[in-house]
Amino acid sequence: MTLQFSLENASDELVKAFKSMAKASGAKLKVQTSPQKNSEQKDSWQNEYKKLIKDYKAGKIKAHKNTKEAFEEAGLL
């Protein structure tokens, strides 16, 4: 049996649980780490955060008081 899926920021406990489940069912599980190093990923997130704040202050991103308001504006309700 082969199962392919992707998890980001998975805790060690979750990975152990998947390994145990695979072992119990006779399947194999290979865990791959992200090609980005943690410090690179942190820098990437910081850059995204700074860009979002800049766009928000420039009025490109609108904040909503609640999800209902956001969904109504988007035409989803």
JSON list of C-alpha atoms in Angstrom, two decimals:
[
{"chain": "A", "resi": 1, "resn": "MET", "atom": "CA", "xyz": [0.00, 0.00, 0.00]},
{"chain": "A", "resi": 2, "resn": "THR", "atom": "CA", "xyz": [1.24, 3.46, -0.87]},
{"chain": "A", "resi": 3, "resn": "LEU", "atom": "CA", "xyz": [-0.09, 6.63, 0.65]},
{"chain": "A", "resi": 4, "resn": "GLN", "atom": "CA", "xyz": [1.15, 10.05, -0.35]},
{"chain": "A", "resi": 5, "resn": "PHE", "atom": "CA", "xyz": [0.22, 13.23, 1.42]},
{"chain": "A", "resi": 6, "resn": "SER", "atom": "CA", "xyz": [1.82, 16.44, 2.54]},
{"chain": "A", "resi": 7, "resn": "LEU", "atom": "CA", "xyz": [1.92, 17.93, 6.01]},
{"chain": "A", "resi": 8, "resn": "GLU", "atom": "CA", "xyz": [3.46, 21.22, 6.93]},
{"chain": "A", "resi": 9, "resn": "ASN", "atom": "CA", "xyz": [4.62, 22.03, 10.42]},
{"chain": "A", "resi": 10, "resn": "ALA", "atom": "CA", "xyz": [3.63, 18.59, 11.69]},
{"chain": "A", "resi": 11, "resn": "SER", "atom": "CA", "xyz": [4.49, 17.88, 15.30]},
{"chain": "A", "resi": 12, "resn": "ASP", "atom": "CA", "xyz": [6.76, 14.98, 16.18]},
{"chain": "A", "resi": 13, "resn": "GLU", "atom": "CA", "xyz": [3.83, 13.23, 17.88]},
{"chain": "A", "resi": 14, "resn": "LEU", "atom": "CA", "xyz": [1.77, 13.35, 14.68]},
{"chain": "A", "resi": 15, "resn": "VAL", "atom": "CA", "xyz": [4.61, 11.90, 12.62]},
{"chain": "A", "resi": 16, "resn": "LYS", "atom": "CA", "xyz": [5.06, 9.10, 15.19]},
{"chain": "A", "resi": 17, "resn": "ALA", "atom": "CA", "xyz": [1.33, 8.37, 15.04]},
{"chain": "A", "resi": 18, "resn": "PHE", "atom": "CA", "xyz": [1.41, 8.05, 11.25]},
{"chain": "A", "resi": 19, "resn": "LYS", "atom": "CA", "xyz": [4.47, 5.81, 11.44]},
{"chain": "A", "resi": 20, "resn": "SER", "atom": "CA", "xyz": [2.74, 3.56, 13.99]},
{"chain": "A", "resi": 21, "resn": "MET", "atom": "CA", "xyz": [-0.41, 3.40, 11.88]},
{"chain": "A", "resi": 22, "resn": "ALA", "atom": "CA", "xyz": [1.61, 2.50, 8.78]},
{"chain": "A", "resi": 23, "resn": "LYS", "atom": "CA", "xyz": [3.55, -0.16, 10.67]},
{"chain": "A", "resi": 24, "resn": "ALA", "atom": "CA", "xyz": [0.34, -1.69, 12.06]},
{"chain": "A", "resi": 25, "resn": "SER", "atom": "CA", "xyz": [-1.14, -1.98, 8.58]},
{"chain": "A", "resi": 26, "resn": "GLY", "atom": "CA", "xyz": [2.05, -3.33, 7.01]},
{"chain": "A", "resi": 27, "resn": "ALA", "atom": "CA", "xyz": [2.67, -0.22, 4.94]},
{"chain": "A", "resi": 28, "resn": "LYS", "atom": "CA", "xyz": [5.82, 1.80, 4.74]},
{"chain": "A", "resi": 29, "resn": "LEU", "atom": "CA", "xyz": [6.07, 5.47, 5.48]},
{"chain": "A", "resi": 30, "resn": "LYS", "atom": "CA", "xyz": [8.90, 7.71, 4.40]},
{"chain": "A", "resi": 31, "resn": "VAL", "atom": "CA", "xyz": [9.21, 11.11, 6.07]},
{"chain": "A", "resi": 32, "resn": "GLN", "atom": "CA", "xyz": [10.83, 13.90, 4.13]},
{"chain": "A", "resi": 33, "resn": "THR", "atom": "CA", "xyz": [11.87, 17.14, 5.72]},
{"chain": "A", "resi": 34, "resn": "SER", "atom": "CA", "xyz": [11.32, 20.47, 4.09]},
{"chain": "A", "resi": 35, "resn": "PRO", "atom": "CA", "xyz": [14.10, 21.55, 1.74]},
{"chain": "A", "resi": 36, "resn": "GLN", "atom": "CA", "xyz": [14.06, 24.91, 3.47]},
{"chain": "A", "resi": 37, "resn": "LYS", "atom": "CA", "xyz": [15.93, 25.23, 6.70]},
{"chain": "A", "resi": 38, "resn": "ASN", "atom": "CA", "xyz": [14.00, 26.52, 9.69]},
{"chain": "A", "resi": 39, "resn": "SER", "atom": "CA", "xyz": [15.79, 29.87, 9.66]},
{"chain": "A", "resi": 40, "resn": "GLU", "atom": "CA", "xyz": [15.05, 30.32, 5.94]},
{"chain": "A", "resi": 41, "resn": "GLN", "atom": "CA", "xyz": [11.41, 29.46, 6.53]},
{"chain": "A", "resi": 42, "resn": "LYS", "atom": "CA", "xyz": [11.21, 31.91, 9.43]},
{"chain": "A", "resi": 43, "resn": "ASP", "atom": "CA", "xyz": [12.71, 34.65, 7.26]},
{"chain": "A", "resi": 44, "resn": "SER", "atom": "CA", "xyz": [10.22, 33.84, 4.52]},
{"chain": "A", "resi": 45, "resn": "TRP", "atom": "CA", "xyz": [7.30, 34.10, 6.95]},
{"chain": "A", "resi": 46, "resn": "GLN", "atom": "CA", "xyz": [8.64, 37.39, 8.32]},
{"chain": "A", "resi": 47, "resn": "ASN", "atom": "CA", "xyz": [8.85, 38.81, 4.80]},
{"chain": "A", "resi": 48, "resn": "GLU", "atom": "CA", "xyz": [5.28, 37.71, 4.05]},
{"chain": "A", "resi": 49, "resn": "TYR", "atom": "CA", "xyz": [4.11, 39.27, 7.31]},
{"chain": "A", "resi": 50, "resn": "LYS", "atom": "CA", "xyz": [5.83, 42.59, 6.52]},
{"chain": "A", "resi": 51, "resn": "LYS", "atom": "CA", "xyz": [4.29, 42.62, 3.03]},
{"chain": "A", "resi": 52, "resn": "LEU", "atom": "CA", "xyz": [0.80, 41.93, 4.44]},
{"chain": "A", "resi": 53, "resn": "ILE", "atom": "CA", "xyz": [1.13, 44.75, 6.98]},
{"chain": "A", "resi": 54, "resn": "LYS", "atom": "CA", "xyz": [2.35, 47.11, 4.25]},
{"chain": "A", "resi": 55, "resn": "ASP", "atom": "CA", "xyz": [-0.57, 46.16, 1.98]},
{"chain": "A", "resi": 56, "resn": "TYR", "atom": "CA", "xyz": [-3.04, 46.54, 4.87]},
{"chain": "A", "resi": 57, "resn": "LYS", "atom": "CA", "xyz": [-1.76, 50.02, 5.69]},
{"chain": "A", "resi": 58, "resn": "ALA", "atom": "CA", "xyz": [-1.95, 50.95, 2.00]},
{"chain": "A", "resi": 59, "resn": "GLY", "atom": "CA", "xyz": [-5.61, 49.90, 1.97]},
{"chain": "A", "resi": 60, "resn": "LYS", "atom": "CA", "xyz": [-5.12, 46.93, -0.35]},
{"chain": "A", "resi": 61, "resn": "ILE", "atom": "CA", "xyz": [-6.38, 44.49, 2.30]},
{"chain": "A", "resi": 62, "resn": "LYS", "atom": "CA", "xyz": [-9.62, 45.10, 4.17]},
{"chain": "A", "resi": 63, "resn": "ALA", "atom": "CA", "xyz": [-10.15, 43.89, 7.72]},
{"chain": "A", "resi": 64, "resn": "HIS", "atom": "CA", "xyz": [-13.56, 42.56, 8.75]},
{"chain": "A", "resi": 65, "resn": "LYS", "atom": "CA", "xyz": [-15.08, 42.51, 12.21]},
{"chain": "A", "resi": 66, "resn": "ASN", "atom": "CA", "xyz": [-16.35, 38.95, 11.76]},
{"chain": "A", "resi": 67, "resn": "THR", "atom": "CA", "xyz": [-16.42, 36.13, 9.24]},
{"chain": "A", "resi": 68, "resn": "LYS", "atom": "CA", "xyz": [-20.07, 36.68, 8.35]},
{"chain": "A", "resi": 69, "resn": "GLU", "atom": "CA", "xyz": [-19.29, 40.20, 7.15]},
{"chain": "A", "resi": 70, "resn": "ALA", "atom": "CA", "xyz": [-16.37, 38.92, 5.06]},
{"chain": "A", "resi": 71, "resn": "PHE", "atom": "CA", "xyz": [-18.45, 36.14, 3.48]},
{"chain": "A", "resi": 72, "resn": "GLU", "atom": "CA", "xyz": [-21.31, 38.51, 2.70]},
{"chain": "A", "resi": 73, "resn": "GLU", "atom": "CA", "xyz": [-18.96, 40.95, 0.98]},
{"chain": "A", "resi": 74, "resn": "ALA", "atom": "CA", "xyz": [-17.47, 38.12, -1.06]},
{"chain": "A", "resi": 75, "resn": "GLY", "atom": "CA", "xyz": [-20.95, 36.96, -2.06]},
{"chain": "A", "resi": 76, "resn": "LEU", "atom": "CA", "xyz": [-20.62, 33.61, -0.35]},
{"chain": "A", "resi": 77, "resn": "LEU", "atom": "CA", "xyz": [-23.70, 34.01, 1.87]}
]
